Coordinates of C-alpha atoms in Angstrom, one line a residue:
M19 CA 30.7 12.0 -46.0
N20 CA 29.9 8.9 -48.1
R21 CA 26.2 8.3 -47.3
A22 CA 24.5 5.0 -48.0
I23 CA 23.3 4.6 -51.6
P24 CA 19.5 3.9 -51.7
I25 CA 18.4 0.7 -53.4
A26 CA 14.7 0.2 -54.2
I27 CA 13.4 -3.2 -55.1
I28 CA 10.2 -3.3 -57.1
C29 CA 8.0 -6.3 -56.4
C30 CA 4.4 -7.5 -56.6
Q31 CA 3.4 -11.2 -56.9
R32 CA 6.4 -13.4 -57.7
P33 CA 8.1 -14.4 -54.4
H34 CA 9.9 -17.3 -56.2
Y35 CA 11.7 -14.7 -58.3
L36 CA 12.2 -12.2 -55.5
Q37 CA 14.0 -14.7 -53.3
K38 CA 16.7 -15.3 -56.0
T39 CA 17.0 -11.6 -56.7
L40 CA 17.5 -10.7 -53.0
L41 CA 20.2 -13.4 -52.6
G42 CA 22.0 -12.2 -55.7
L43 CA 21.7 -8.5 -54.6
A44 CA 23.1 -9.2 -51.2
E45 CA 26.1 -11.0 -52.7
S46 CA 26.7 -8.1 -55.1
C47 CA 26.4 -5.4 -52.3
N48 CA 28.9 -7.4 -50.2
N49 CA 31.3 -7.1 -53.2
S50 CA 31.4 -3.3 -52.9
E51 CA 33.1 -1.0 -50.4
N52 CA 29.9 1.2 -50.3
S53 CA 27.1 1.1 -47.9
F54 CA 23.5 0.7 -49.0
N55 CA 20.0 1.5 -47.7
V56 CA 17.8 -1.2 -49.2
R57 CA 14.0 -0.9 -49.2
L58 CA 11.4 -3.3 -50.7
F59 CA 8.4 -1.7 -52.5
Q60 CA 5.8 -4.4 -52.3
D61 CA 2.7 -3.9 -54.3
M62 CA -0.4 -5.9 -53.1
P63 CA -1.3 -8.5 -55.8
S64 CA -4.7 -8.3 -57.3
G65 CA -7.3 -11.1 -56.8
D66 CA -8.3 -13.0 -53.7
R67 CA -7.5 -10.8 -50.6
E68 CA -6.3 -13.7 -48.4
E69 CA -4.1 -15.1 -51.1
S70 CA -2.7 -11.6 -51.9
I71 CA -1.8 -11.1 -48.2
G72 CA -0.1 -14.5 -48.2
I73 CA 2.0 -13.6 -51.2
T74 CA 2.9 -10.2 -49.7
S75 CA 3.9 -11.9 -46.4
Q76 CA 6.1 -14.4 -48.1
C77 CA 7.9 -11.6 -50.0
A78 CA 8.4 -9.7 -46.8
Q79 CA 9.8 -12.8 -45.1
Y80 CA 12.3 -13.4 -47.8
F81 CA 13.4 -9.7 -47.7
H82 CA 13.9 -9.6 -43.9
Q83 CA 15.8 -12.9 -44.0
T84 CA 18.2 -11.4 -46.6
F85 CA 18.3 -7.8 -45.5
P86 CA 17.5 -7.7 -41.8
N87 CA 18.4 -4.0 -41.6
G88 CA 16.4 -3.1 -44.6
S89 CA 12.8 -1.6 -44.7
I90 CA 9.6 -2.5 -46.5
D91 CA 6.8 -0.3 -47.9
I92 CA 3.7 -2.5 -48.5
A93 CA 0.8 -1.1 -50.5
D94 CA -2.6 -1.8 -48.9
K95 CA -4.1 -2.5 -52.4
N96 CA -3.0 -3.3 -55.9
I97 CA -1.6 0.1 -57.2
G98 CA 0.2 -1.0 -60.4
I99 CA 3.7 -0.6 -61.8
A100 CA 3.8 3.2 -62.3
A101 CA 2.5 4.0 -58.9
N102 CA 4.9 1.6 -57.3
F103 CA 7.9 3.1 -59.1
K104 CA 6.6 6.6 -58.3
R105 CA 6.7 6.0 -54.6
A106 CA 10.0 4.2 -54.8
E107 CA 11.5 7.3 -56.6
A108 CA 10.0 9.6 -54.0
W109 CA 11.7 7.7 -51.2
A110 CA 15.0 7.2 -53.0
F111 CA 15.6 10.8 -54.1
S112 CA 14.1 12.6 -51.1
D113 CA 17.2 11.9 -49.0
L114 CA 19.8 12.6 -51.6
D115 CA 21.4 15.9 -50.5
G116 CA 24.7 15.9 -52.3
S117 CA 26.6 14.3 -49.4
S118 CA 27.0 11.0 -51.3
K119 CA 29.9 10.5 -53.6
Y120 CA 27.6 9.3 -56.3
D121 CA 24.3 11.1 -55.4
A122 CA 22.3 8.4 -57.2
A123 CA 19.8 5.7 -56.5
F124 CA 19.5 2.1 -57.7
F125 CA 16.3 0.3 -58.8
F126 CA 16.0 -3.5 -59.1
E127 CA 13.1 -5.4 -60.5
E128 CA 12.1 -8.7 -58.9
D129 CA 12.9 -10.9 -61.9
F130 CA 16.6 -9.9 -62.4
V131 CA 19.1 -11.8 -60.3
P132 CA 22.3 -9.7 -59.8
N133 CA 25.7 -11.4 -59.6
E134 CA 28.9 -10.3 -57.9
S135 CA 29.7 -7.8 -60.7
T136 CA 26.3 -6.1 -60.9
I137 CA 26.8 -3.4 -58.2
P138 CA 30.5 -2.8 -58.9
W139 CA 29.6 -2.1 -62.6
L140 CA 26.8 0.3 -61.8
I141 CA 29.0 2.2 -59.4
A142 CA 32.0 2.2 -61.7
M143 CA 29.9 3.7 -64.6
L144 CA 28.3 6.3 -62.3
N145 CA 31.8 7.3 -61.2
S146 CA 33.2 7.5 -64.7
E147 CA 31.9 11.0 -65.6
N148 CA 34.6 13.6 -66.2
K149 CA 34.8 17.1 -67.6
D150 CA 35.5 15.7 -71.1
S151 CA 32.4 13.5 -71.3
N152 CA 28.7 14.2 -71.5
R153 CA 26.8 14.2 -68.2
I154 CA 25.7 10.7 -67.3
G155 CA 22.0 10.5 -66.4
A156 CA 21.5 6.7 -65.9
V157 CA 23.4 3.4 -66.0
S158 CA 22.1 -0.1 -66.4
A159 CA 23.5 -3.6 -65.7
A160 CA 22.0 -4.9 -68.9
G161 CA 23.5 -3.6 -72.2
H162 CA 21.9 -3.0 -75.5
I163 CA 22.1 -6.1 -77.8
Q164 CA 22.5 -4.4 -81.1
S165 CA 25.3 -1.9 -80.5
C166 CA 28.9 -1.4 -79.6
R167 CA 29.6 -5.1 -79.1
E168 CA 33.3 -4.7 -79.5
N169 CA 33.6 -2.0 -76.8
I170 CA 33.5 -1.9 -73.0
L171 CA 30.4 0.3 -72.9
T172 CA 27.1 0.2 -74.9
P173 CA 23.9 2.2 -74.9
M174 CA 21.6 1.6 -71.9
G175 CA 19.3 -1.3 -72.6
Q176 CA 16.8 -3.0 -70.3
L177 CA 16.0 -1.3 -67.0
W178 CA 15.9 -4.5 -64.9
A179 CA 18.7 -3.1 -62.7
Y180 CA 19.7 0.5 -63.1
G181 CA 20.9 3.6 -61.4
I182 CA 19.9 7.2 -62.0
K183 CA 21.5 10.4 -60.7
K184 CA 19.6 12.9 -58.7
Y185 CA 20.3 15.8 -61.0
A186 CA 19.1 13.8 -64.0
Y187 CA 15.9 12.7 -62.2
K188 CA 15.1 16.3 -61.1
K189 CA 15.5 17.4 -64.7
I190 CA 13.1 14.8 -66.1
S191 CA 10.7 14.6 -63.1
N192 CA 8.0 16.8 -64.8
K193 CA 8.0 14.5 -67.9
I194 CA 7.9 11.3 -65.8
E195 CA 5.0 12.8 -63.8
E196 CA 3.1 13.2 -67.1
Y197 CA 3.6 9.6 -68.0
D198 CA 2.8 8.4 -64.5
R199 CA -0.4 10.4 -64.4
L200 CA -1.6 8.6 -67.6
A201 CA -0.4 5.2 -66.5
I202 CA -2.1 5.4 -63.1
E203 CA -5.3 6.6 -64.7
A204 CA -5.1 3.7 -67.2
F205 CA -4.6 1.2 -64.3
E206 CA -7.3 2.6 -62.0
Q207 CA -9.9 2.9 -64.8
H208 CA -9.1 0.0 -67.1
G209 CA -6.7 -2.3 -65.2
L210 CA -3.9 -1.6 -67.8
H211 CA -0.3 -1.5 -66.6
H212 CA 0.6 1.0 -69.3
P213 CA -1.3 3.8 -71.0
A214 CA -3.0 2.8 -74.3
Q215 CA -0.8 3.1 -77.3
D216 CA -2.6 6.0 -78.8
I217 CA -2.2 7.9 -75.6
C218 CA 1.5 7.0 -75.4
L219 CA 2.0 8.1 -79.0
G220 CA 0.5 11.5 -78.2
L221 CA 2.8 12.0 -75.3
A222 CA 5.9 10.9 -77.2
V223 CA 5.1 13.2 -80.1
K224 CA 4.6 16.0 -77.6
W225 CA 8.2 15.4 -76.4
G226 CA 9.4 15.3 -80.0
Y227 CA 9.9 11.5 -80.3
E228 CA 8.3 8.3 -81.6
P229 CA 7.5 5.6 -79.0
Q230 CA 9.0 2.2 -79.3
A231 CA 6.8 0.8 -76.5
S232 CA 4.2 1.8 -74.0
S233 CA 6.3 0.9 -70.9
R234 CA 7.5 3.3 -68.2
D235 CA 11.1 2.2 -68.9
S236 CA 10.8 3.4 -72.5
F237 CA 9.5 6.8 -71.5
L238 CA 12.1 7.1 -68.7
T239 CA 14.9 6.6 -71.2
M240 CA 13.2 8.9 -73.7
A241 CA 12.9 11.7 -71.1
L242 CA 16.6 11.4 -70.2
H243 CA 17.6 11.6 -73.8
S244 CA 15.4 14.6 -74.3
E245 CA 17.3 16.5 -71.6
G246 CA 20.7 15.5 -73.1
F247 CA 21.8 12.9 -70.6
L248 CA 24.0 10.0 -71.6
Q249 CA 22.7 6.6 -70.7
I250 CA 25.3 3.7 -70.6
A251 CA 25.6 0.1 -69.8
P252 CA 28.4 -2.5 -69.8
N253 CA 28.8 -4.6 -72.9
G254 CA 27.1 -7.6 -71.4
V255 CA 24.4 -8.6 -69.0
H256 CA 25.7 -8.5 -65.4
G257 CA 23.1 -10.7 -63.8
E258 CA 20.4 -13.1 -65.0
Y259 CA 17.0 -12.1 -66.3
I260 CA 14.5 -14.8 -65.1
G261 CA 11.2 -13.2 -65.9
V262 CA 9.6 -16.2 -67.8
T263 CA 6.1 -14.9 -66.9
G264 CA 5.0 -11.4 -66.0
V265 CA 3.1 -8.4 -67.1
N266 CA 5.0 -8.0 -70.4
T267 CA 6.3 -11.5 -71.0
C268 CA 5.1 -15.1 -71.3
E269 CA 7.1 -18.3 -71.7
E270 CA 7.0 -18.2 -75.5
Q271 CA 8.3 -14.6 -75.6
F272 CA 11.0 -15.4 -73.0
N273 CA 12.2 -18.4 -74.9
A274 CA 12.4 -16.5 -78.2
S275 CA 14.2 -13.5 -76.6
E276 CA 17.8 -12.8 -77.4
W277 CA 18.4 -12.1 -73.7
R278 CA 18.3 -15.8 -73.0
K279 CA 21.3 -16.2 -75.3
H280 CA 23.4 -13.7 -73.3
A281 CA 25.8 -15.1 -70.8
N282 CA 25.6 -14.1 -67.1
D283 CA 28.7 -11.7 -67.2
F284 CA 30.9 -11.7 -64.1
S285 CA 33.7 -9.5 -65.3
I286 CA 34.9 -6.9 -62.9
P287 CA 34.9 -3.3 -64.2
I288 CA 38.2 -1.5 -64.7
Q289 CA 37.6 2.1 -63.8
E290 CA 40.4 3.7 -65.9
A291 CA 39.4 1.7 -69.0
I292 CA 35.8 2.9 -68.6
K293 CA 36.9 6.6 -68.1
K294 CA 39.1 6.3 -71.2
E295 CA 36.4 4.8 -73.4
L296 CA 33.5 7.0 -72.3
P297 CA 34.5 10.2 -74.1
R298 CA 35.2 8.3 -77.3
L299 CA 31.9 6.3 -77.3
A300 CA 29.6 9.0 -75.9
P301 CA 28.7 10.5 -79.4
T302 CA 28.1 7.0 -80.8
I303 CA 25.8 6.0 -77.9
K304 CA 23.9 9.3 -78.1
D305 CA 23.5 8.9 -81.9
H306 CA 22.2 5.4 -81.4
Q307 CA 19.6 6.6 -79.0
E308 CA 18.6 9.5 -81.1
K309 CA 17.9 7.2 -84.0
Q310 CA 16.0 4.8 -81.7
F311 CA 13.7 7.5 -80.3
R312 CA 13.0 9.0 -83.8
T313 CA 12.3 5.7 -85.6
L314 CA 8.8 5.4 -87.0
D315 CA 7.1 2.0 -86.3
P316 CA 4.2 1.3 -88.7
T317 CA 2.9 -1.5 -86.5
F318 CA 2.8 0.7 -83.4
Y319 CA 0.9 3.4 -85.3
S320 CA -1.5 0.8 -86.7
D321 CA -2.1 -0.7 -83.3
A322 CA -2.5 2.7 -81.8
C323 CA -5.3 3.5 -84.3
A324 CA -7.0 0.2 -83.6
I325 CA -6.9 0.7 -79.8
A326 CA -8.1 4.3 -80.1
Y327 CA -11.1 3.1 -82.2
E328 CA -11.9 0.2 -79.9
Q329 CA -12.0 2.5 -76.9
R330 CA -14.1 5.1 -78.8
R331 CA -11.4 7.7 -79.0
Y332 CA -12.3 8.3 -82.6
A333 CA -10.6 11.7 -82.9
N334 CA -7.3 10.0 -81.8
C335 CA -7.9 7.2 -84.3
L336 CA -8.3 9.8 -87.1
K337 CA -5.4 11.9 -86.0
I338 CA -3.0 9.0 -85.8
A339 CA -4.2 7.5 -89.1
E340 CA -3.6 10.8 -90.9
R341 CA -0.2 11.3 -89.3
G342 CA 0.7 7.7 -90.3
L343 CA -0.3 8.4 -93.9
E344 CA 1.7 11.6 -93.9
L345 CA 4.8 10.0 -92.4
L346 CA 4.7 6.4 -93.5
G347 CA 2.3 6.3 -96.5
T348 CA 0.3 3.2 -97.4
Q349 CA 1.2 0.2 -95.2
T350 CA 0.3 -3.4 -94.6
C351 CA 0.1 -4.1 -90.9
R352 CA -1.1 -7.3 -89.1
G353 CA -2.0 -8.7 -92.5
Y354 CA -4.3 -5.8 -93.5
P355 CA -3.4 -3.7 -96.5
F356 CA -4.1 0.0 -96.5
C357 CA -4.2 0.0 -92.7
F358 CA -4.0 3.8 -92.3
E359 CA -6.6 4.4 -95.0
R360 CA -9.0 2.0 -93.3
H361 CA -8.4 3.7 -89.9
R362 CA -9.0 7.1 -91.4
I363 CA -12.4 6.0 -92.7
K364 CA -13.2 4.5 -89.3
G365 CA -12.1 7.6 -87.5
L366 CA -14.2 9.9 -89.8
V367 CA -17.3 7.7 -89.2
G368 CA -16.5 7.8 -85.4
I369 CA -16.5 11.6 -85.3
K370 CA -19.7 11.6 -87.4
A371 CA -18.1 13.1 -90.5
I372 CA -20.0 10.6 -92.7
D373 CA -20.0 12.6 -95.9
D374 CA -16.2 13.0 -95.6
A375 CA -15.8 9.3 -95.0
I376 CA -18.0 8.5 -98.1
N377 CA -16.0 10.9 -100.3
Y378 CA -12.8 9.4 -99.1
C379 CA -14.1 5.9 -99.9
N380 CA -15.0 7.0 -103.4
E381 CA -11.5 8.5 -103.8
M382 CA -9.7 5.4 -102.6
A383 CA -11.9 3.0 -104.5
K384 CA -11.3 4.9 -107.7
K385 CA -7.5 5.1 -107.1
N386 CA -7.2 1.4 -106.1
S387 CA -10.0 -0.1 -108.1
G388 CA -11.3 -2.1 -105.1
S389 CA -14.2 -2.3 -102.7
W390 CA -12.1 -2.4 -99.5
P391 CA -12.9 1.2 -98.5
F392 CA -16.6 0.5 -98.5
W393 CA -16.1 -2.7 -96.4
A394 CA -14.3 -0.5 -93.8
L395 CA -17.2 2.0 -94.1
A396 CA -19.9 -0.6 -93.6
R397 CA -18.2 -2.2 -90.6
S398 CA -17.5 1.2 -88.9
L399 CA -21.1 2.3 -89.5
E400 CA -22.3 -0.9 -87.8
D401 CA -19.9 -0.4 -84.9
T402 CA -21.3 3.1 -84.3
K403 CA -24.9 1.9 -84.5
R404 CA -25.8 3.5 -87.9
I405 CA -27.5 0.4 -89.0
D406 CA -29.5 1.7 -92.0
L407 CA -26.4 3.3 -93.5
A408 CA -24.4 0.1 -92.9
D409 CA -27.1 -1.9 -94.6
R410 CA -27.2 0.4 -97.6
T411 CA -23.4 0.2 -97.9
W412 CA -23.3 -3.6 -97.9
Q413 CA -26.0 -3.6 -100.6
F414 CA -24.0 -1.1 -102.6
I415 CA -20.9 -3.3 -102.4
I416 CA -22.8 -6.3 -103.6
Q417 CA -24.5 -4.4 -106.5
T418 CA -21.5 -2.4 -107.6
Y419 CA -18.6 -4.8 -107.4
E420 CA -18.3 -8.3 -108.9
D421 CA -18.7 -10.8 -106.0
K422 CA -17.1 -13.8 -107.6
N423 CA -16.4 -15.8 -104.5
G424 CA -19.5 -14.5 -102.6
A425 CA -17.4 -12.9 -99.9
A426 CA -19.5 -9.7 -99.8
T427 CA -22.7 -11.6 -99.8
N428 CA -21.6 -13.8 -97.0
A429 CA -20.4 -10.7 -95.1
Y430 CA -23.8 -9.1 -95.6
K431 CA -25.5 -12.2 -94.3
R432 CA -23.4 -12.2 -91.1
F433 CA -24.2 -8.5 -90.7
I434 CA -27.9 -9.3 -90.8
E435 CA -27.4 -12.1 -88.3
R436 CA -25.6 -9.8 -85.9
I437 CA -28.4 -7.2 -86.1
Q438 CA -31.1 -9.8 -85.6
K439 CA -29.3 -11.3 -82.6
A440 CA -28.9 -7.8 -81.1
V441 CA -32.7 -7.4 -81.4
D442 CA -33.5 -10.9 -80.1
P443 CA -30.5 -12.5 -78.3
H444 CA -32.3 -15.9 -78.4
K445 CA -32.0 -16.2 -82.2

């Protein structure tokens, strides 16, 4: 029995994108001998209720026009990306019982327009596994830019249109549940579509990897790799990414992206060629992903420290700063030298280890012959409402270090102004 393959479309508030995606998907499905069970997972946009209902109705109308036999699951409130994907996966994999030839489900985002070759490529790659190759966990219609350009296959890249096998999903479901729990909490409590970077860093390290991004896609691919699954894509982009604006992109980022330079590939897959190339390329693809998931990113670490500090997770700030120093050493990030040293001081102040922070400042100042550690100390003391200590620290900086350009004196004046304004907002 060759049961219909489930296709979940993830959508929220961009009907003008969705309409193009649906038309492209219908054309691609018609170019396959398989049958499909298509379902739209429509999140309710945030904002004005009446306007949100209007957007949702428009999306539903486009869907029914294109897939009259499909079904829709509409959220009654804005639930966010992770929760929307979670319910889509629950639907897609609940009915996979091994009766399908491919025993997999497809997921499409609203801003990726499939073409006639998208579905055929996804199915051909899913069907390419053999006894001589590693087990395929997932396939994507959009390849990885940097690798294997001369080959038919490449490491799985963006997850705008992808398929995942049931056995792979079952194997990683506990890990994805960990991420989803954090992401849903971040959305419900802070309106964030991804967990904060320090939280993501902690989860990735727990899995034995280094995060490259905070997105669900990144953690899905990381989880698949951790369980030994091969993730592949065609060497090209089989469809068109049109997401000029969205949660993770803006027009400037879209215009600068290399994805815009990639042609909309219409090549039809040759099953035998894929099967022949897969065993040869599998080690190279896995090696690429292993390096990707173990690459340390100083900026991600620095930003994780900053976010943890801003959200008063001071222990996280300290822990990440100390790990950054151990693994990466002294770094300049976002234009700030000694970024991990600065965050270590701020983290120590945050957890009320003031003596340790002062001792570390003295150690760093002596080693680097500069006043920067005490600037970090003064500002973190002010942030944590230790005003008297902050005042004494600024005076110490002015008295101890030569203030040729008056920078420290001016900084102290601004400190006094902020304190006075906090006492009397009218000043």
